[in-house]
Amino acid sequence: MKFAPMFSGLLLLHLVFAPCSGKLCFAETPEEKGRAIVLEAERRDQGFGDVVAEMEMILRNKNGQESRREMTTKTLEVKNDGDKNLSLFHTPRDIRGTALLTFSHKNGDDEQWLYLPALKRVKRINSRNKSGSFVGSEFSYEDISSQEIEEYTYKYLRDEDLDGVPCTVSEYYPVDAENSGYKHQVVWRDKEEYQIRKVDFYDRKDSLLKTLTMKGYQQYEGKFWRAGELHMVNHQSGKSTVLHYSKYQFHTGLTDKDFNKNSLKNAR
């Protein structure tokens, strides 16, 4: 069956400029739409400069027993590359002064260094070990590094409400699949502000390993949204870790000098 030229042209226009949230937009493949969602989320967060926050980490074993840690995190936005981050532990006493420095990169392996005050030395984290646990928590070194767009390929799956919030659901596949602890992730983002609400992590055998939920979002400086609570549950071990963030401060004047290996030893 053939369409007359006028109708076939209208059909083509309908396919290419399909209605999209009340606006006209180009038709996309699931892969293009998945990547477009992440690009828009990044565009909205550009310009934060640097940010400092206090964090409480609560570790729970499968019997519900808890241990707590407190730290300060500092992040520096880097133009045309990934962010730099420094995390410094204040409590408990046996790990006080422990610090982790992370350089995320858009291309190539991320770089991480851990300062252990008991040994008074800086240890470089092998990029092949990024699936390892971060200080005994259910977050891996891979989880806590800045996840750059170029480190994944994407596929939009569907629209779906999560706790009454309209969300998009997409799959993320690591480009460095050999060294990632995950085969893929399934990510729920709300459709209004593009905030991540939930992530299911699948291990290399494609079994559900962990689920991260993020809530308590607040807006800072009229633009930048940050979550107040991150809750990671390990479905295979029964353990969980909660991160409570507070006292966010933006544009504090941090520079590259605050993010080098010497800053690990001198961080306070």
PDB file of C-alpha atoms in Angstrom, residues 116-258:
ATOM      1  CA  LEU A 116      45.572   6.236  55.812  1.00  0.00           C
ATOM      2  CA  PRO A 117      46.797   8.229  58.846  1.00  0.00           C
ATOM      3  CA  ALA A 118      47.749   5.075  60.799  1.00  0.00           C
ATOM      4  CA  LEU A 119      50.273   4.227  58.056  1.00  0.00           C
ATOM      5  CA  LYS A 120      51.005   7.881  57.197  1.00  0.00           C
ATOM      6  CA  ARG A 121      51.010   7.102  53.497  1.00  0.00           C
ATOM      7  CA  VAL A 122      48.942   7.716  50.389  1.00  0.00           C
ATOM      8  CA  LYS A 123      47.723   4.601  48.587  1.00  0.00           C
ATOM      9  CA  ARG A 124      46.616   4.748  44.964  1.00  0.00           C
ATOM     10  CA  ILE A 125      43.383   2.840  44.252  1.00  0.00           C
ATOM     11  CA  ASN A 126      43.817   0.605  41.218  1.00  0.00           C
ATOM     12  CA  SER A 127      41.148   1.377  38.625  1.00  0.00           C
ATOM     13  CA  ARG A 128      40.606  -2.387  38.350  1.00  0.00           C
ATOM     14  CA  ASN A 129      39.576  -2.391  42.040  1.00  0.00           C
ATOM     15  CA  LYS A 130      36.885   0.284  41.748  1.00  0.00           C
ATOM     16  CA  SER A 131      34.184  -2.268  42.563  1.00  0.00           C
ATOM     17  CA  GLY A 132      35.709  -2.679  46.042  1.00  0.00           C
ATOM     18  CA  SER A 133      33.872  -1.463  49.162  1.00  0.00           C
ATOM     19  CA  PHE A 134      34.461   2.135  50.279  1.00  0.00           C
ATOM     20  CA  VAL A 135      35.491   1.949  53.979  1.00  0.00           C
ATOM     21  CA  GLY A 136      33.303  -1.101  54.619  1.00  0.00           C
ATOM     22  CA  SER A 137      30.101   0.482  53.299  1.00  0.00           C
ATOM     23  CA  GLU A 138      27.708  -0.797  50.628  1.00  0.00           C
ATOM     24  CA  PHE A 139      29.005   1.990  48.345  1.00  0.00           C
ATOM     25  CA  SER A 140      31.888   1.011  46.089  1.00  0.00           C
ATOM     26  CA  TYR A 141      34.644   3.338  44.936  1.00  0.00           C
ATOM     27  CA  GLU A 142      32.841   3.268  41.591  1.00  0.00           C
ATOM     28  CA  ASP A 143      29.580   4.439  43.214  1.00  0.00           C
ATOM     29  CA  ILE A 144      31.078   7.447  44.961  1.00  0.00           C
ATOM     30  CA  SER A 145      33.064   8.776  42.007  1.00  0.00           C
ATOM     31  CA  SER A 146      31.428  11.371  39.767  1.00  0.00           C
ATOM     32  CA  GLN A 147      29.684   9.432  37.013  1.00  0.00           C
ATOM     33  CA  GLU A 148      30.519  11.179  33.758  1.00  0.00           C
ATOM     34  CA  ILE A 149      28.274  10.923  30.708  1.00  0.00           C
ATOM     35  CA  GLU A 150      31.026   9.444  28.555  1.00  0.00           C
ATOM     36  CA  GLU A 151      31.502   6.516  30.972  1.00  0.00           C
ATOM     37  CA  TYR A 152      28.193   4.890  29.938  1.00  0.00           C
ATOM     38  CA  THR A 153      25.941   4.118  27.019  1.00  0.00           C
ATOM     39  CA  TYR A 154      22.212   4.610  27.569  1.00  0.00           C
ATOM     40  CA  LYS A 155      18.840   3.196  26.620  1.00  0.00           C
ATOM     41  CA  TYR A 156      15.483   4.735  27.501  1.00  0.00           C
ATOM     42  CA  LEU A 157      13.027   2.029  28.604  1.00  0.00           C
ATOM     43  CA  ARG A 158       9.718   3.645  29.615  1.00  0.00           C
ATOM     44  CA  ASP A 159       7.859   6.288  31.615  1.00  0.00           C
ATOM     45  CA  GLU A 160       6.739   5.138  35.069  1.00  0.00           C
ATOM     46  CA  ASP A 161       5.468   6.709  38.296  1.00  0.00           C
ATOM     47  CA  LEU A 162       7.661   6.109  41.337  1.00  0.00           C
ATOM     48  CA  ASP A 163       5.998   6.896  44.689  1.00  0.00           C
ATOM     49  CA  GLY A 164       3.536   9.087  42.792  1.00  0.00           C
ATOM     50  CA  VAL A 165       6.279  10.993  40.918  1.00  0.00           C
ATOM     51  CA  PRO A 166       6.335  10.738  37.084  1.00  0.00           C
ATOM     52  CA  CYS A 167       9.743   9.387  36.067  1.00  0.00           C
ATOM     53  CA  THR A 168      11.692   8.196  33.048  1.00  0.00           C
ATOM     54  CA  VAL A 169      13.384   4.791  33.367  1.00  0.00           C
ATOM     55  CA  SER A 170      16.645   4.155  31.482  1.00  0.00           C
ATOM     56  CA  GLU A 171      19.425   1.561  31.411  1.00  0.00           C
ATOM     57  CA  TYR A 172      23.090   2.587  31.801  1.00  0.00           C
ATOM     58  CA  TYR A 173      25.834   0.283  30.465  1.00  0.00           C
ATOM     59  CA  PRO A 174      29.469   0.928  31.549  1.00  0.00           C
ATOM     60  CA  VAL A 175      31.891   1.590  28.698  1.00  0.00           C
ATOM     61  CA  ASP A 176      34.710   0.060  30.784  1.00  0.00           C
ATOM     62  CA  ALA A 177      32.720  -3.143  31.282  1.00  0.00           C
ATOM     63  CA  GLU A 178      35.825  -5.178  32.120  1.00  0.00           C
ATOM     64  CA  ASN A 179      36.593  -3.178  35.272  1.00  0.00           C
ATOM     65  CA  SER A 180      33.084  -2.197  36.365  1.00  0.00           C
ATOM     66  CA  GLY A 181      31.372  -4.135  39.146  1.00  0.00           C
ATOM     67  CA  TYR A 182      28.102  -3.919  37.249  1.00  0.00           C
ATOM     68  CA  LYS A 183      26.717  -5.303  34.019  1.00  0.00           C
ATOM     69  CA  HIS A 184      24.207  -2.476  33.914  1.00  0.00           C
ATOM     70  CA  GLN A 185      22.116  -0.078  36.005  1.00  0.00           C
ATOM     71  CA  VAL A 186      18.423   0.826  35.761  1.00  0.00           C
ATOM     72  CA  VAL A 187      17.858   4.490  36.696  1.00  0.00           C
ATOM     73  CA  TRP A 188      14.618   6.326  37.586  1.00  0.00           C
ATOM     74  CA  ARG A 189      14.754  10.142  37.064  1.00  0.00           C
ATOM     75  CA  ASP A 190      11.847  12.457  37.769  1.00  0.00           C
ATOM     76  CA  LYS A 191      10.534  14.191  34.642  1.00  0.00           C
ATOM     77  CA  GLU A 192      10.317  17.662  36.202  1.00  0.00           C
ATOM     78  CA  GLU A 193      13.834  18.308  37.546  1.00  0.00           C
ATOM     79  CA  TYR A 194      15.746  15.258  36.183  1.00  0.00           C
ATOM     80  CA  GLN A 195      16.738  14.195  39.720  1.00  0.00           C
ATOM     81  CA  ILE A 196      17.802  10.583  40.234  1.00  0.00           C
ATOM     82  CA  ARG A 197      15.213   8.895  42.493  1.00  0.00           C
ATOM     83  CA  LYS A 198      16.246   5.235  42.332  1.00  0.00           C
ATOM     84  CA  VAL A 199      18.974   3.026  40.837  1.00  0.00           C
ATOM     85  CA  ASP A 200      18.983  -0.787  40.558  1.00  0.00           C
ATOM     86  CA  PHE A 201      22.519  -2.174  40.169  1.00  0.00           C
ATOM     87  CA  TYR A 202      22.939  -5.554  38.417  1.00  0.00           C
ATOM     88  CA  ASP A 203      26.142  -7.537  38.995  1.00  0.00           C
ATOM     89  CA  ARG A 204      28.275  -9.051  36.261  1.00  0.00           C
ATOM     90  CA  LYS A 205      26.067 -12.188  36.329  1.00  0.00           C
ATOM     91  CA  ASP A 206      23.056  -9.913  35.665  1.00  0.00           C
ATOM     92  CA  SER A 207      21.520 -10.544  39.114  1.00  0.00           C
ATOM     93  CA  LEU A 208      20.073  -7.655  41.138  1.00  0.00           C
ATOM     94  CA  LEU A 209      22.858  -6.684  43.565  1.00  0.00           C
ATOM     95  CA  LYS A 210      21.939  -3.331  45.133  1.00  0.00           C
ATOM     96  CA  THR A 211      19.276  -0.645  45.093  1.00  0.00           C
ATOM     97  CA  LEU A 212      19.973   3.039  45.757  1.00  0.00           C
ATOM     98  CA  THR A 213      17.153   5.428  46.674  1.00  0.00           C
ATOM     99  CA  MET A 214      17.718   9.197  46.834  1.00  0.00           C
ATOM    100  CA  LYS A 215      15.355  11.614  48.576  1.00  0.00           C
ATOM    101  CA  GLY A 216      15.131  14.842  50.543  1.00  0.00           C
ATOM    102  CA  TYR A 217      16.123  16.999  47.569  1.00  0.00           C
ATOM    103  CA  GLN A 218      16.574  20.725  48.206  1.00  0.00           C
ATOM    104  CA  GLN A 219      17.409  23.491  45.791  1.00  0.00           C
ATOM    105  CA  TYR A 220      20.412  25.756  46.461  1.00  0.00           C
ATOM    106  CA  GLU A 221      21.205  29.145  44.935  1.00  0.00           C
ATOM    107  CA  GLY A 222      17.952  28.909  42.976  1.00  0.00           C
ATOM    108  CA  LYS A 223      19.358  26.282  40.608  1.00  0.00           C
ATOM    109  CA  PHE A 224      21.310  23.357  42.049  1.00  0.00           C
ATOM    110  CA  TRP A 225      19.395  20.389  43.481  1.00  0.00           C
ATOM    111  CA  ARG A 226      21.091  18.080  45.988  1.00  0.00           C
ATOM    112  CA  ALA A 227      19.706  15.024  47.810  1.00  0.00           C
ATOM    113  CA  GLY A 228      19.652  14.955  51.596  1.00  0.00           C
ATOM    114  CA  GLU A 229      19.643  11.156  51.912  1.00  0.00           C
ATOM    115  CA  LEU A 230      21.102   8.270  49.916  1.00  0.00           C
ATOM    116  CA  HIS A 231      20.065   4.758  50.988  1.00  0.00           C
ATOM    117  CA  MET A 232      21.930   1.784  49.483  1.00  0.00           C
ATOM    118  CA  VAL A 233      20.601  -1.743  50.134  1.00  0.00           C
ATOM    119  CA  ASN A 234      22.617  -4.833  49.210  1.00  0.00           C
ATOM    120  CA  HIS A 235      20.047  -7.502  48.337  1.00  0.00           C
ATOM    121  CA  GLN A 236      22.627 -10.304  48.358  1.00  0.00           C
ATOM    122  CA  SER A 237      24.306  -9.598  51.748  1.00  0.00           C
ATOM    123  CA  GLY A 238      21.351  -8.029  53.605  1.00  0.00           C
ATOM    124  CA  LYS A 239      23.534  -5.045  54.583  1.00  0.00           C
ATOM    125  CA  SER A 240      22.733  -1.392  53.956  1.00  0.00           C
ATOM    126  CA  THR A 241      24.341   2.051  54.181  1.00  0.00           C
ATOM    127  CA  VAL A 242      22.634   5.429  54.594  1.00  0.00           C
ATOM    128  CA  LEU A 243      24.321   8.747  53.800  1.00  0.00           C
ATOM    129  CA  HIS A 244      22.812  11.889  55.341  1.00  0.00           C
ATOM    130  CA  TYR A 245      24.034  15.157  53.770  1.00  0.00           C
ATOM    131  CA  SER A 246      23.719  18.571  55.433  1.00  0.00           C
ATOM    132  CA  LYS A 247      25.169  22.102  55.457  1.00  0.00           C
ATOM    133  CA  TYR A 248      25.652  22.374  51.699  1.00  0.00           C
ATOM    134  CA  GLN A 249      27.733  25.424  50.730  1.00  0.00           C
ATOM    135  CA  PHE A 250      28.345  26.447  47.098  1.00  0.00           C
ATOM    136  CA  HIS A 251      31.060  28.678  45.581  1.00  0.00           C
ATOM    137  CA  THR A 252      33.314  28.594  48.648  1.00  0.00           C
ATOM    138  CA  GLY A 253      36.452  29.479  46.667  1.00  0.00           C
ATOM    139  CA  LEU A 254      38.065  26.016  46.413  1.00  0.00           C
ATOM    140  CA  THR A 255      40.776  25.633  43.757  1.00  0.00           C
ATOM    141  CA  ASP A 256      42.941  22.871  42.264  1.00  0.00           C
ATOM    142  CA  LYS A 257      45.387  23.423  45.161  1.00  0.00           C
ATOM    143  CA  ASP A 258      42.781  21.955  47.520  1.00  0.00           C
TER     144      ASP A 258
END
